[in-house]
XYZ file of C-alpha atoms in Angstrom:
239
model
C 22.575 12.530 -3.417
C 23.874 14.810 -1.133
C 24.661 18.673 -0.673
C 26.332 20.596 2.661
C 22.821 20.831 4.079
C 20.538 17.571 3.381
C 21.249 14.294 1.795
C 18.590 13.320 -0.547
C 17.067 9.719 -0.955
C 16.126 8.407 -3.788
C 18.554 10.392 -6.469
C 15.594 10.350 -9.259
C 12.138 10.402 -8.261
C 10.918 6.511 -9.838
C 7.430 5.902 -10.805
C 6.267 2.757 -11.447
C 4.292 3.516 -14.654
C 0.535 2.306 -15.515
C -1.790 3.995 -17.736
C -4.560 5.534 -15.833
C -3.707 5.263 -12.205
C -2.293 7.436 -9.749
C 1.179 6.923 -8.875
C 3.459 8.437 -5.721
C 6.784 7.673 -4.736
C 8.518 9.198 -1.477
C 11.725 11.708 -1.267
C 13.426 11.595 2.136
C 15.262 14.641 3.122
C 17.988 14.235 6.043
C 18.761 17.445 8.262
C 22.823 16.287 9.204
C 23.532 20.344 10.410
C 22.767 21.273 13.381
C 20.971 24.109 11.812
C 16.564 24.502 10.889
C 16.857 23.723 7.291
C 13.788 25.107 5.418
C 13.184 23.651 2.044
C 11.014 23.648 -0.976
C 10.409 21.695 -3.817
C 9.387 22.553 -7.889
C 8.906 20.891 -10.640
C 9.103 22.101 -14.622
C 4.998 20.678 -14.631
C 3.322 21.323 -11.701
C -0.019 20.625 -13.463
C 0.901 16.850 -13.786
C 1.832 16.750 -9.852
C 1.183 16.723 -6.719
C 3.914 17.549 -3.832
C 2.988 17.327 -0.175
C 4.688 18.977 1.749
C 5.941 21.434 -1.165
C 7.514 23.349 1.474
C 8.717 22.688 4.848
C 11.866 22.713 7.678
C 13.937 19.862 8.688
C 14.918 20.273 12.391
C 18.701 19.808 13.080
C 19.753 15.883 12.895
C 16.411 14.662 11.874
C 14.645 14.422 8.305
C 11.443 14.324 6.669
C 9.209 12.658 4.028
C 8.129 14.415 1.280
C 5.507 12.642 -1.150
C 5.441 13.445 -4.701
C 2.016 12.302 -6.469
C 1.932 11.931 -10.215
C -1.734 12.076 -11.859
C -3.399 9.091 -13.591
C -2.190 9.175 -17.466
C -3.904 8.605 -20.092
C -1.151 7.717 -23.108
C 2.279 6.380 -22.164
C 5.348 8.240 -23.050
C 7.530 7.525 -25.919
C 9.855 4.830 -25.012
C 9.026 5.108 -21.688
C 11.193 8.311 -21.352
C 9.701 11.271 -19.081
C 11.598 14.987 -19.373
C 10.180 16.260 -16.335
C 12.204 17.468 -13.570
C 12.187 18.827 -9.584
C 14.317 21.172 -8.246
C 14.707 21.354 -4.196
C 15.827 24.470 -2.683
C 16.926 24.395 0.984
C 18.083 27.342 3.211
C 19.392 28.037 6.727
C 16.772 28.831 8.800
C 16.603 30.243 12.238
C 16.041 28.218 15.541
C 12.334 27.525 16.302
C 11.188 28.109 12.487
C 8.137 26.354 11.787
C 6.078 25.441 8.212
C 4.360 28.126 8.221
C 7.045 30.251 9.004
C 8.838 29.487 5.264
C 7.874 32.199 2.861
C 8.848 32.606 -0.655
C 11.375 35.391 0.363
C 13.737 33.067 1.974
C 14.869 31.051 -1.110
C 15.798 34.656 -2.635
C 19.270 34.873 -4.016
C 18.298 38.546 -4.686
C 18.207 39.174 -1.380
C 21.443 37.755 -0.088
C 20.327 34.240 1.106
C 22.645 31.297 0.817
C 20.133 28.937 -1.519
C 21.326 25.437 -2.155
C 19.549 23.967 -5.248
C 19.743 20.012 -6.073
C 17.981 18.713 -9.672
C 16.153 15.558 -9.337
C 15.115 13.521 -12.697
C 11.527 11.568 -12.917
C 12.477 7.938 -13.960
C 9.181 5.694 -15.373
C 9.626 2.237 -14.494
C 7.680 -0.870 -14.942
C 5.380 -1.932 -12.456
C 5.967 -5.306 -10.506
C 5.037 -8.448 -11.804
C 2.067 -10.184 -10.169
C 3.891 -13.500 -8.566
C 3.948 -16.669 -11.115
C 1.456 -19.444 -11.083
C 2.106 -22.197 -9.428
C 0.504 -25.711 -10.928
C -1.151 -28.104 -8.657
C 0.981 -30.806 -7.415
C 4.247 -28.963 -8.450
C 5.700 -29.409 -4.891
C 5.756 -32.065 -3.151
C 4.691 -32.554 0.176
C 2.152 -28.667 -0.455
C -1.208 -28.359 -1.113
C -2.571 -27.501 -4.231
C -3.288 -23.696 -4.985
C -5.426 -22.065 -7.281
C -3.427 -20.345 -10.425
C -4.656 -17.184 -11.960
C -3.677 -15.706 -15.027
C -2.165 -12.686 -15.619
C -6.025 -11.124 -17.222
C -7.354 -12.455 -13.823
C -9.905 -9.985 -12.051
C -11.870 -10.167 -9.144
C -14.346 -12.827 -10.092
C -11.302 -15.029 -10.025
C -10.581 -14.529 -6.593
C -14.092 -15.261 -5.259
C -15.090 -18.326 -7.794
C -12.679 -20.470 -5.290
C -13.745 -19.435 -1.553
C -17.360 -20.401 -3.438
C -16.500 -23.954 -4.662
C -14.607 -24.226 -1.321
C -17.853 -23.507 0.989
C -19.696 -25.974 -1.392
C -17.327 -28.878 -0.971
C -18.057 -28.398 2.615
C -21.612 -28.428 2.928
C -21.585 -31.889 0.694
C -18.853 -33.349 3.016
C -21.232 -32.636 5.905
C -24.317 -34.043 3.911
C -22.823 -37.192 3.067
C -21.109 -38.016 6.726
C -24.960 -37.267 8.109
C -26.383 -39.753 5.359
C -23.708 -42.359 6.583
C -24.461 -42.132 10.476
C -27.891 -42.485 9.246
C -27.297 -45.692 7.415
C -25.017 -47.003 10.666
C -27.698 -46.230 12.775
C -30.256 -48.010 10.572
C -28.006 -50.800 10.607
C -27.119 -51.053 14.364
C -30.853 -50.963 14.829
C -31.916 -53.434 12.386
C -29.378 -56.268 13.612
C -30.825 -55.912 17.195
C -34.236 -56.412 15.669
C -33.127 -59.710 13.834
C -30.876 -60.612 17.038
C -34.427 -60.308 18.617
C -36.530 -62.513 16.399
C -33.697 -64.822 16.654
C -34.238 -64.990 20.407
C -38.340 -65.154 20.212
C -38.195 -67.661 17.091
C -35.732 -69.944 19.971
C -38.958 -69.491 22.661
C -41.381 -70.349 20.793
C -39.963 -73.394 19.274
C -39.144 -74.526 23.519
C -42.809 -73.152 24.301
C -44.028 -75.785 20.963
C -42.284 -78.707 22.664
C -43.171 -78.096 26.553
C -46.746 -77.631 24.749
C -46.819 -81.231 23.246
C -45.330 -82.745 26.312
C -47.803 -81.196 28.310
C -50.868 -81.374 26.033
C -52.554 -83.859 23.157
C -54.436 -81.327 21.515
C -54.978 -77.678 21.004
C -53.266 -74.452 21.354
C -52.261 -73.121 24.208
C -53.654 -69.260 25.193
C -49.640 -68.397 25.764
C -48.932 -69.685 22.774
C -51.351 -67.449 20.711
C -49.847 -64.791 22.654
C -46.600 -64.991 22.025
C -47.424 -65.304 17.941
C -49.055 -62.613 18.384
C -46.379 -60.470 19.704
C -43.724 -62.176 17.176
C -45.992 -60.713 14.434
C -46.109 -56.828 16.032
C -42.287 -57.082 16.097
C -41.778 -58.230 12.664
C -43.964 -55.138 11.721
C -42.465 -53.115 13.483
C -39.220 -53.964 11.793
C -40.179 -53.777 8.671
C -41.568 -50.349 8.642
C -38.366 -49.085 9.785
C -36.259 -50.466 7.676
């Protein structure tokens, strides 16, 4: 909407409507005179909101924001209908005028001044959907997210980073208990690989010994059993 001094964005003044919550929406007012434009802004129930700035100037070819605040309600309307209504007044103003330069006096028809007056509607409209769940696995080729309902609340939110961090800590518990067992492994085939080797000794140590000798044992030979049996028990406590 437009009139010989601003053009006014949005036409109706759109709230998206929830019980007991504060709700704004914006009003953009465009300056396309080369002319200060002071302006100001009412409403038929100025109890129920807020308007900042409720007065103001638009320099020449440039515009402004003005944010209109409705308080938290406590009981919807009727078939969602709302009869309040805004009115924005908007004047001439003289070069260099500032904020705090608009008085009351200057939107006077009384007095002579040249008062352009648009009507704006408020329009109640339903709030945006929160997006749809999506089912595991629905897509191909995605990973799988985490669907909430429409009651969800906060607890939802946090259950998953939870679960997530405790996947985690058992992934890294169970790749330590396998490098344990690899290790354990690794170590106990070098042991056998090492008996294998001793048990091979001993049995050429037993033959050079009867070749050599007719009768009793060898001191190297009581030795070398002797070490066998350290081993061993040294294996076996680690494993």
């Amino acid at each position: 909407m437009s009139n010989e001094l601003l053009t006014i964005d949005p036409v109706d003044l759109q709230f998206p409507f929830e019980l007991k919550k504060q709700i704004s929406c914006s009003l953009y007012l465009g300056n396309k005179t080369d002319n200060y434009v002071a302006f100001k802004v009412k409403t038929t129930n100025p109890k129920k909101y807020c308007v900042r700035p409720n007065t103001g100037v638009v320099h020449p070819r440039s515009s402004s924001e003005v944010l209109v605040t409705m308080q938290a309600q406590k009981e919807a309307p009727a078939d969602m209908q709302c009869k309040d209504k805004f009115l924005l007044q908007c004047v001439v103003a003289s070069p260099g005028t500032t904020p705090k330069d608009v008085t009351h006096e200057m939107f006077s028809k009384e007095a002579g001044h040249r008062v352009e007056e648009t009507k704006l509607k408020v329009v109640y409209v339903a709030p945006p959907r929160p997006p749809s769940p999506v089912r595991e696995g629905s897509e191909e080729g995605s990973s799988p997210r985490a669907s909430v309902s429409d009651n969800g609340n906060a607890s939802d939110f946090t259950a998953a980073p939870r679960f997530s961090a405790d996947r985690l800590d058992a992934q890294d518990n169970s790749s330590e208990a396998r490098a344990l067992v690899t290790r354990l492994t690794e170590e106990k085939n070098s042991a056998v690989q090492l008996n294998k080797r001793l048990q091979q000794e001993l049995d050429q140590l037993q033959r050079e010994s009867k070749r050599s000798q007719s009768g009793g044992i060898p001191l190297m030979y009581v030795l070398l059993v002797g070490l066998i049996g350290l081993i061993l028990g040294y294996i076996m406590k680690r494993t």
